[in-house]
Every structure is written in structure tokens, then in C-alpha cells.
PDB file of C-alpha atoms in Angstrom:
ATOM      1  CA  MET A   1       9.613  16.566  29.741  1.00  0.00           C
ATOM      2  CA  GLY A   2      10.626  20.170  29.083  1.00  0.00           C
ATOM      3  CA  ASP A   3       9.084  22.429  26.467  1.00  0.00           C
ATOM      4  CA  HIS A   4      12.254  22.332  24.362  1.00  0.00           C
ATOM      5  CA  ALA A   5      12.338  18.540  24.352  1.00  0.00           C
ATOM      6  CA  ALA A   6       8.613  18.349  23.586  1.00  0.00           C
ATOM      7  CA  GLY A   7       9.044  20.733  20.658  1.00  0.00           C
ATOM      8  CA  LEU A   8      11.984  18.722  19.348  1.00  0.00           C
ATOM      9  CA  LEU A   9       9.942  15.515  19.462  1.00  0.00           C
ATOM     10  CA  LYS A  10       7.147  17.154  17.467  1.00  0.00           C
ATOM     11  CA  VAL A  11       9.659  18.111  14.789  1.00  0.00           C
ATOM     12  CA  LEU A  12      11.361  14.701  14.658  1.00  0.00           C
ATOM     13  CA  PHE A  13       8.211  12.595  15.079  1.00  0.00           C
ATOM     14  CA  PRO A  14       5.288  14.560  13.593  1.00  0.00           C
ATOM     15  CA  HIS A  15       3.243  11.360  13.231  1.00  0.00           C
ATOM     16  CA  LEU A  16       3.283  11.059  17.045  1.00  0.00           C
ATOM     17  CA  SER A  17       1.775  14.504  17.634  1.00  0.00           C
ATOM     18  CA  GLN A  18      -1.567  13.045  18.754  1.00  0.00           C
ATOM     19  CA  VAL A  19      -0.136  10.741  21.425  1.00  0.00           C
ATOM     20  CA  VAL A  20       1.833  11.332  24.617  1.00  0.00           C
ATOM     21  CA  ILE A  21       5.397  10.004  24.580  1.00  0.00           C
ATOM     22  CA  ASN A  22       6.339   8.591  27.964  1.00  0.00           C
ATOM     23  CA  SER A  23       9.864   7.445  27.205  1.00  0.00           C
ATOM     24  CA  ILE A  24      12.453   6.830  24.496  1.00  0.00           C
ATOM     25  CA  GLY A  25      15.220   4.322  25.076  1.00  0.00           C
ATOM     26  CA  ARG A  26      17.470   1.672  23.627  1.00  0.00           C
ATOM     27  CA  MET A  27      16.738  -2.048  23.709  1.00  0.00           C
ATOM     28  CA  GLY A  28      19.535  -4.034  22.129  1.00  0.00           C
ATOM     29  CA  LYS A  29      20.202  -2.456  18.744  1.00  0.00           C
ATOM     30  CA  SER A  30      16.769  -0.869  18.392  1.00  0.00           C
ATOM     31  CA  VAL A  31      15.066   2.302  19.611  1.00  0.00           C
ATOM     32  CA  ARG A  32      11.879   1.852  21.643  1.00  0.00           C
ATOM     33  CA  ILE A  33       9.311   4.599  22.075  1.00  0.00           C
ATOM     34  CA  ALA A  34       6.602   4.180  24.724  1.00  0.00           C
ATOM     35  CA  ALA A  35       3.471   6.231  24.120  1.00  0.00           C
ATOM     36  CA  ILE A  36      -0.189   6.374  25.120  1.00  0.00           C
ATOM     37  CA  CYS A  37      -3.344   7.644  23.426  1.00  0.00           C
ATOM     38  CA  THR A  38      -5.137  10.431  25.285  1.00  0.00           C
ATOM     39  CA  ALA A  39      -7.994  11.522  23.014  1.00  0.00           C
ATOM     40  CA  SER A  40     -11.236  11.748  24.965  1.00  0.00           C
ATOM     41  CA  THR A  41     -13.341  10.195  22.194  1.00  0.00           C
ATOM     42  CA  ALA A  42     -13.059   7.869  19.208  1.00  0.00           C
ATOM     43  CA  TRP A  43     -15.357   7.105  16.296  1.00  0.00           C
ATOM     44  CA  CYS A  44     -16.715   3.683  15.462  1.00  0.00           C
ATOM     45  CA  PRO A  45     -15.491   2.346  12.084  1.00  0.00           C
ATOM     46  CA  GLY A  46     -18.764   0.475  11.645  1.00  0.00           C
ATOM     47  CA  CYS A  47     -21.266   3.334  11.919  1.00  0.00           C
ATOM     48  CA  GLY A  48     -19.242   6.485  12.587  1.00  0.00           C
ATOM     49  CA  THR A  49     -20.744   7.082  16.037  1.00  0.00           C
ATOM     50  CA  VAL A  50     -18.481   9.017  18.402  1.00  0.00           C
ATOM     51  CA  SER A  51     -17.963   7.306  21.749  1.00  0.00           C
ATOM     52  CA  ALA A  52     -16.374   8.391  25.034  1.00  0.00           C
ATOM     53  CA  ARG A  53     -16.962   5.152  26.959  1.00  0.00           C
ATOM     54  CA  VAL A  54     -13.756   3.161  27.354  1.00  0.00           C
ATOM     55  CA  HIS A  55     -14.078  -0.630  27.369  1.00  0.00           C
ATOM     56  CA  SER A  56     -10.459  -1.648  28.003  1.00  0.00           C
ATOM     57  CA  ARG A  57      -6.823  -0.912  27.225  1.00  0.00           C
ATOM     58  CA  TYR A  58      -4.141  -2.965  25.515  1.00  0.00           C
ATOM     59  CA  GLY A  59      -0.706  -2.565  23.937  1.00  0.00           C
ATOM     60  CA  ARG A  60       0.295  -2.477  20.283  1.00  0.00           C
ATOM     61  CA  ARG A  61       3.843  -2.657  18.969  1.00  0.00           C
ATOM     62  CA  LEU A  62       4.321  -0.757  15.732  1.00  0.00           C
ATOM     63  CA  ALA A  63       7.440  -0.904  13.575  1.00  0.00           C
ATOM     64  CA  ASP A  64       8.448   2.599  12.511  1.00  0.00           C
ATOM     65  CA  THR A  65      10.951   4.147  10.138  1.00  0.00           C
ATOM     66  CA  ALA A  66      14.543   4.078  11.340  1.00  0.00           C
ATOM     67  CA  VAL A  67      16.047   6.702  13.636  1.00  0.00           C
ATOM     68  CA  SER A  68      19.702   7.435  12.753  1.00  0.00           C
ATOM     69  CA  GLY A  69      19.983   4.053  11.051  1.00  0.00           C
ATOM     70  CA  GLN A  70      18.541   2.156  14.028  1.00  0.00           C
ATOM     71  CA  GLU A  71      15.448  -0.041  13.950  1.00  0.00           C
ATOM     72  CA  THR A  72      12.609   1.735  15.712  1.00  0.00           C
ATOM     73  CA  ALA A  73       9.457   0.407  17.345  1.00  0.00           C
ATOM     74  CA  ILE A  74       6.615   2.152  19.149  1.00  0.00           C
ATOM     75  CA  ASP A  75       4.967   0.500  22.148  1.00  0.00           C
ATOM     76  CA  LEU A  76       1.582   2.192  22.032  1.00  0.00           C
ATOM     77  CA  GLU A  77      -1.153   1.845  24.633  1.00  0.00           C
ATOM     78  CA  VAL A  78      -4.529   2.089  22.921  1.00  0.00           C
ATOM     79  CA  ARG A  79      -8.117   1.691  24.096  1.00  0.00           C
ATOM     80  CA  ARG A  80     -11.230  -0.133  23.076  1.00  0.00           C
ATOM     81  CA  PHE A  81     -14.420   1.882  23.197  1.00  0.00           C
ATOM     82  CA  PHE A  82     -18.053   0.878  23.462  1.00  0.00           C
ATOM     83  CA  CYS A  83     -20.249   1.686  20.474  1.00  0.00           C
ATOM     84  CA  ASP A  84     -23.518   3.119  21.837  1.00  0.00           C
ATOM     85  CA  ASN A  85     -25.385   2.764  18.543  1.00  0.00           C
ATOM     86  CA  ALA A  86     -27.865  -0.077  19.081  1.00  0.00           C
ATOM     87  CA  ASP A  87     -28.162  -0.621  15.315  1.00  0.00           C
ATOM     88  CA  CYS A  88     -24.406  -1.097  14.818  1.00  0.00           C
ATOM     89  CA  ALA A  89     -23.026  -4.623  14.505  1.00  0.00           C
ATOM     90  CA  LYS A  90     -19.960  -3.629  16.526  1.00  0.00           C
ATOM     91  CA  ARG A  91     -20.261  -3.560  20.295  1.00  0.00           C
ATOM     92  CA  THR A  92     -16.675  -2.434  20.900  1.00  0.00           C
ATOM     93  CA  PHE A  93     -13.956  -1.084  18.660  1.00  0.00           C
ATOM     94  CA  ALA A  94     -10.281  -0.123  18.874  1.00  0.00           C
ATOM     95  CA  GLU A  95      -9.309   3.499  18.449  1.00  0.00           C
ATOM     96  CA  GLN A  96      -7.117   4.465  15.503  1.00  0.00           C
ATOM     97  CA  ILE A  97      -4.702   7.405  15.516  1.00  0.00           C
ATOM     98  CA  GLU A  98      -4.744   9.594  12.408  1.00  0.00           C
ATOM     99  CA  ASN A  99      -1.518   9.381  10.376  1.00  0.00           C
ATOM    100  CA  LEU A 100      -0.137   6.778  12.779  1.00  0.00           C
ATOM    101  CA  THR A 101      -2.157   3.563  12.942  1.00  0.00           C
ATOM    102  CA  PHE A 102      -4.491   1.556  10.745  1.00  0.00           C
ATOM    103  CA  ARG A 103      -6.621  -1.494  11.453  1.00  0.00           C
ATOM    104  CA  TYR A 104      -4.675  -4.714  12.018  1.00  0.00           C
ATOM    105  CA  GLY A 105      -1.452  -2.885  11.129  1.00  0.00           C
ATOM    106  CA  ARG A 106       1.850  -3.844  12.745  1.00  0.00           C
ATOM    107  CA  ARG A 107       3.689  -0.805  11.438  1.00  0.00           C
ATOM    108  CA  THR A 108       3.093   2.926  11.360  1.00  0.00           C
ATOM    109  CA  MET A 109       1.498   4.548   8.342  1.00  0.00           C
ATOM    110  CA  THR A 110       4.787   6.362   7.728  1.00  0.00           C
ATOM    111  CA  GLN A 111       6.654   3.086   7.419  1.00  0.00           C
ATOM    112  CA  GLN A 112       3.829   1.532   5.422  1.00  0.00           C
ATOM    113  CA  ARG A 113       4.036   4.256   2.783  1.00  0.00           C
ATOM    114  CA  ALA A 114       7.838   4.067   2.679  1.00  0.00           C
ATOM    115  CA  LEU A 115       7.795   0.303   2.161  1.00  0.00           C
ATOM    116  CA  GLN A 116       5.171   0.623  -0.558  1.00  0.00           C
ATOM    117  CA  GLN A 117       7.463   2.953  -2.478  1.00  0.00           C
ATOM    118  CA  VAL A 118      10.385   0.544  -2.047  1.00  0.00           C
ATOM    119  CA  ALA A 119       8.198  -2.319  -3.274  1.00  0.00           C
ATOM    120  CA  LEU A 120       7.000  -0.382  -6.329  1.00  0.00           C
ATOM    121  CA  ALA A 121      10.516   0.685  -7.244  1.00  0.00           C
ATOM    122  CA  LEU A 122      12.418  -2.560  -6.649  1.00  0.00           C
ATOM    123  CA  GLY A 123       9.952  -5.399  -6.175  1.00  0.00           C
ATOM    124  CA  GLY A 124      10.522  -8.293  -3.791  1.00  0.00           C
ATOM    125  CA  GLN A 125      14.125  -9.539  -3.566  1.00  0.00           C
ATOM    126  CA  ALA A 126      15.916  -6.276  -4.338  1.00  0.00           C
ATOM    127  CA  GLY A 127      13.494  -4.404  -2.077  1.00  0.00           C
ATOM    128  CA  GLU A 128      14.181  -6.833   0.759  1.00  0.00           C
ATOM    129  CA  ARG A 129      17.926  -6.141   0.517  1.00  0.00           C
ATOM    130  CA  LEU A 130      17.329  -2.389   0.590  1.00  0.00           C
ATOM    131  CA  THR A 131      15.023  -2.517   3.619  1.00  0.00           C
ATOM    132  CA  GLU A 132      17.729  -4.351   5.570  1.00  0.00           C
ATOM    133  CA  ARG A 133      20.109  -1.478   4.901  1.00  0.00           C
ATOM    134  CA  LEU A 134      17.421   1.060   5.814  1.00  0.00           C
ATOM    135  CA  ALA A 135      16.954  -0.664   9.203  1.00  0.00           C
ATOM    136  CA  THR A 136      13.341  -1.492   8.378  1.00  0.00           C
ATOM    137  CA  PRO A 137      13.746  -5.150   7.370  1.00  0.00           C
ATOM    138  CA  VAL A 138      10.819  -6.928   5.728  1.00  0.00           C
ATOM    139  CA  SER A 139      10.726  -9.965   3.473  1.00  0.00           C
ATOM    140  CA  GLY A 140      10.301  -9.920  -0.286  1.00  0.00           C
ATOM    141  CA  PRO A 141       6.862 -11.631  -0.158  1.00  0.00           C
ATOM    142  CA  THR A 142       5.701  -8.963   2.310  1.00  0.00           C
ATOM    143  CA  LEU A 143       6.713  -6.223  -0.134  1.00  0.00           C
ATOM    144  CA  LEU A 144       4.771  -7.941  -2.901  1.00  0.00           C
ATOM    145  CA  ARG A 145       1.721  -8.197  -0.631  1.00  0.00           C
ATOM    146  CA  LEU A 146       2.000  -4.464   0.015  1.00  0.00           C
ATOM    147  CA  ILE A 147       1.791  -3.832  -3.729  1.00  0.00           C
ATOM    148  CA  ARG A 148      -1.278  -6.053  -4.051  1.00  0.00           C
ATOM    149  CA  SER A 149      -2.992  -4.257  -1.173  1.00  0.00           C
ATOM    150  CA  MET A 150      -2.602  -0.809  -2.750  1.00  0.00           C
ATOM    151  CA  ASP A 151      -5.511   0.910  -4.453  1.00  0.00           C
ATOM    152  CA  ILE A 152      -5.230   0.767  -8.238  1.00  0.00           C
ATOM    153  CA  PRO A 153      -5.029   4.328  -9.594  1.00  0.00           C
ATOM    154  CA  GLU A 154      -7.396   5.520 -12.276  1.00  0.00           C
ATOM    155  CA  VAL A 155      -6.072   4.743 -15.745  1.00  0.00           C
ATOM    156  CA  PRO A 156      -5.980   7.699 -18.148  1.00  0.00           C
ATOM    157  CA  GLU A 157      -6.924   7.389 -21.798  1.00  0.00           C
ATOM    158  CA  LEU A 158      -4.554   4.969 -23.507  1.00  0.00           C
ATOM    159  CA  THR A 159      -2.567   6.202 -26.484  1.00  0.00           C
ATOM    160  CA  VAL A 160       0.230   3.613 -26.501  1.00  0.00           C
ATOM    161  CA  LEU A 161      -0.101  -0.035 -25.510  1.00  0.00           C
ATOM    162  CA  GLY A 162       3.115  -1.927 -24.763  1.00  0.00           C
ATOM    163  CA  VAL A 163       3.045  -5.708 -25.242  1.00  0.00           C
ATOM    164  CA  ASP A 164       5.851  -7.677 -23.644  1.00  0.00           C
ATOM    165  CA  GLU A 165       6.201 -11.163 -25.153  1.00  0.00           C
ATOM    166  CA  PHE A 166       8.081 -12.524 -22.171  1.00  0.00           C
ATOM    167  CA  ALA A 167       5.620 -11.351 -19.530  1.00  0.00           C
ATOM    168  CA  PHE A 168       2.527 -12.280 -21.495  1.00  0.00           C
ATOM    169  CA  ARG A 169       3.698 -15.403 -23.255  1.00  0.00           C
ATOM    170  CA  ARG A 170       1.230 -17.625 -21.435  1.00  0.00           C
ATOM    171  CA  VAL A 171      -1.591 -15.324 -22.460  1.00  0.00           C
ATOM    172  CA  ILE A 172      -0.460 -14.816 -26.031  1.00  0.00           C
ATOM    173  CA  TYR A 173       0.440 -18.306 -27.219  1.00  0.00           C
ATOM    174  CA  SER A 174      -0.649 -18.264 -30.843  1.00  0.00           C
ATOM    175  CA  ARG A 175      -3.274 -15.554 -30.269  1.00  0.00           C
ATOM    176  CA  PRO A 176      -1.503 -12.334 -29.221  1.00  0.00           C
ATOM    177  CA  GLN A 177      -4.812 -10.479 -29.630  1.00  0.00           C
ATOM    178  CA  GLY A 178      -5.683 -12.005 -26.272  1.00  0.00           C
ATOM    179  CA  VAL A 179      -3.479  -9.356 -24.678  1.00  0.00           C
ATOM    180  CA  LEU A 180      -5.930  -6.698 -25.757  1.00  0.00           C
ATOM    181  CA  HIS A 181      -8.755  -8.514 -24.034  1.00  0.00           C
ATOM    182  CA  VAL A 182      -6.657  -8.687 -20.862  1.00  0.00           C
ATOM    183  CA  VAL A 183      -6.128  -4.925 -21.055  1.00  0.00           C
ATOM    184  CA  HIS A 184      -9.847  -4.522 -21.730  1.00  0.00           C
ATOM    185  CA  GLU A 185     -10.628  -6.319 -18.467  1.00  0.00           C
ATOM    186  CA  LEU A 186      -8.019  -4.374 -16.452  1.00  0.00           C
ATOM    187  CA  VAL A 187      -8.803  -0.833 -17.533  1.00  0.00           C
ATOM    188  CA  GLY A 188     -12.433  -1.090 -18.699  1.00  0.00           C
ATOM    189  CA  LEU A 189     -12.085   0.083 -22.270  1.00  0.00           C
ATOM    190  CA  GLY A 190     -15.598  -0.953 -23.198  1.00  0.00           C
ATOM    191  CA  ASP A 191     -16.119  -2.308 -26.709  1.00  0.00           C
ATOM    192  CA  LEU A 192     -12.677  -2.811 -28.222  1.00  0.00           C
ATOM    193  CA  ARG A 193     -14.073  -2.285 -31.706  1.00  0.00           C
ATOM    194  CA  GLY A 194     -15.880   0.999 -31.125  1.00  0.00           C
ATOM    195  CA  GLY A 195     -17.974   3.177 -28.842  1.00  0.00           C
ATOM    196  CA  SER A 196     -16.771   5.591 -26.182  1.00  0.00           C
ATOM    197  CA  GLY A 197     -13.962   3.228 -25.209  1.00  0.00           C
ATOM    198  CA  TYR A 198     -12.609   2.751 -28.747  1.00  0.00           C
ATOM    199  CA  LEU A 199      -8.957   1.808 -28.633  1.00  0.00           C
ATOM    200  CA  ARG A 200      -6.831   3.584 -31.220  1.00  0.00           C
ATOM    201  CA  PRO A 201      -3.316   2.936 -29.869  1.00  0.00           C
ATOM    202  CA  SER A 202       0.131   2.554 -31.215  1.00  0.00           C
ATOM    203  CA  ILE A 203       1.290  -0.886 -30.101  1.00  0.00           C
ATOM    204  CA  THR A 204       4.932  -1.244 -29.161  1.00  0.00           C
ATOM    205  CA  GLN A 205       6.092  -4.673 -30.227  1.00  0.00           C
ATOM    206  CA  ASN A 206       9.367  -6.433 -30.617  1.00  0.00           C
ATOM    207  CA  SER A 207      10.310  -7.933 -33.907  1.00  0.00           C
ATOM    208  CA  GLY A 208       9.558 -11.501 -32.827  1.00  0.00           C
ATOM    209  CA  ARG A 209       5.756 -11.291 -33.230  1.00  0.00           C
ATOM    210  CA  ASP A 210       3.368  -9.171 -35.210  1.00  0.00           C
ATOM    211  CA  HIS A 211       1.343  -7.861 -32.276  1.00  0.00           C
ATOM    212  CA  ALA A 212       0.232  -4.800 -34.219  1.00  0.00           C
ATOM    213  CA  GLY A 213      -1.133  -7.084 -36.940  1.00  0.00           C
ATOM    214  CA  SER A 214      -3.095  -9.029 -34.357  1.00  0.00           C
ATOM    215  CA  ALA A 215      -4.375  -5.795 -32.873  1.00  0.00           C
ATOM    216  CA  ARG A 216      -5.620  -4.648 -36.270  1.00  0.00           C
ATOM    217  CA  ARG A 217      -7.652  -7.829 -36.572  1.00  0.00           C
ATOM    218  CA  VAL A 218      -9.255  -7.038 -33.202  1.00  0.00           C
ATOM    219  CA  VAL A 219      -9.744  -3.257 -33.219  1.00  0.00           C
ATOM    220  CA  GLY A 220      -9.107  -2.186 -36.767  1.00  0.00           C
ATOM    221  CA  ASP A 221      -6.777   0.689 -37.546  1.00  0.00           C
ATOM    222  CA  THR A 222      -3.762   0.397 -35.196  1.00  0.00           C
ATOM    223  CA  ALA A 223      -0.221   1.609 -35.712  1.00  0.00           C
ATOM    224  CA  GLY A 224       2.737  -0.607 -34.877  1.00  0.00           C
ATOM    225  CA  VAL A 225       6.096   0.514 -33.538  1.00  0.00           C
ATOM    226  CA  VAL A 226       8.923  -2.042 -33.498  1.00  0.00           C
ATOM    227  CA  ASP A 227      11.127  -2.010 -30.415  1.00  0.00           C
ATOM    228  CA  GLY A 228      14.518  -3.214 -31.636  1.00  0.00           C
ATOM    229  CA  ALA A 229      16.398  -2.680 -28.366  1.00  0.00           C
ATOM    230  CA  ARG A 230      15.706  -6.159 -26.951  1.00  0.00           C
TER     231      ARG A 230
END
């Protein structure tokens, strides 16, 4: 492979910069990239020990983001290494490529992040339809599982608490103050009635229930804002 072609591949596939690309071709309607890992060492995920002793080799197929609207897959040859730490529970481990692979993953990290954004924006069914058009088809349940697997970001101090009757109806029933206890469990507000986690929000409600009134009975002084656009 010439220097110009190698440079072009680094620009088009930056996530493959740490592997050697052997070939790129068409198979049916998809693009197949064959690559191998060449790093001389790998670190054990169990103890962090760096190892250079190769145990075996095997192939992984990773779904990747589309190339010119075509489904793309990477056939990657990876290695298992011995862990030489006698105190480690792992005797062998599979190498992972930074910014490319993750444990038990069947897609690249690039595609994983892209699908997570689709799932967050559109959810299951609508997201599934979009991924088909993006040539990275996955099912709606898979998109929802991606959302559940994501790390929950830190929640900033709450100033406004929105209560949706429809979404929380099974929680609210005749005691809409139960919503506040759900929020308390999710974001760790501490004592709802006082202390460092004292909740002094404005509660957005619709005109069907007096959520702000219920909140006042739970946490005291709370402002209510009626959402009339439902």
C-alpha cells in the first residue's frame, strides 16, 4: 500500500490508526475491511499488568459506521495474551484497541457512540427506522438497551421539577407526592424537608392535578407553574 493510500486511510478511518489494514473490498452490498492488531504488548483488564506473551489469535467482526451509504464491517484479527501476574484471577485476556473495540462488543466504538445518540434523540422505533437509512441497521430494543447501558450523568442542583401525569400515573395514583420520593431516589436529594439537599423547586404541573399542592405538603414552600399547553 502506497504512502498516499495509507495517508488517505488514516484520514478516512482515524479509529483504525492502531491496526494494519490488509484489504478493503465489497461483499454483496456491504464494505468489508480486513485488519490485524500489531501492538507488541497489551494490558490485562483484571490487574493492569502489561504482557507480551501471546496465547492465541482469533477473528472478530465489528459493525462500523457506513461508508458512502454502504454497510461497513471490520474483520479484525486480535490476540489473547497470557497474564503473568500470579495473583490475578485471569490467566489469559483479549487485547482491546483504544477508540476501536470494547469488551464483548460487536461494533466499533464509533458506531456505538453514534447509535447512542440516535437512541437518545429518537428512542426505539423511530431510531430503528433512521438507522436503516443510515446503513447501520439495529432494532428498536437494541437502541433502548444502549440507553440503559450508558452512564448516568451527574445531576446538577434542581431548580424546576417537571411532573408528567401520563408518564407517572402509576406512581402518582391518589398520592402525587410520591413523584418527589421517586426523584429523591434517582438524584439523591437527601432529606426532602431540609438539610443540604433541601428541595425548593418550582413544579411544572398541568391543570388536571394539584402537584404543587402535594409538593408543599411534602417539602413546604414550593411554587407551582401551570402548563396549559397540553
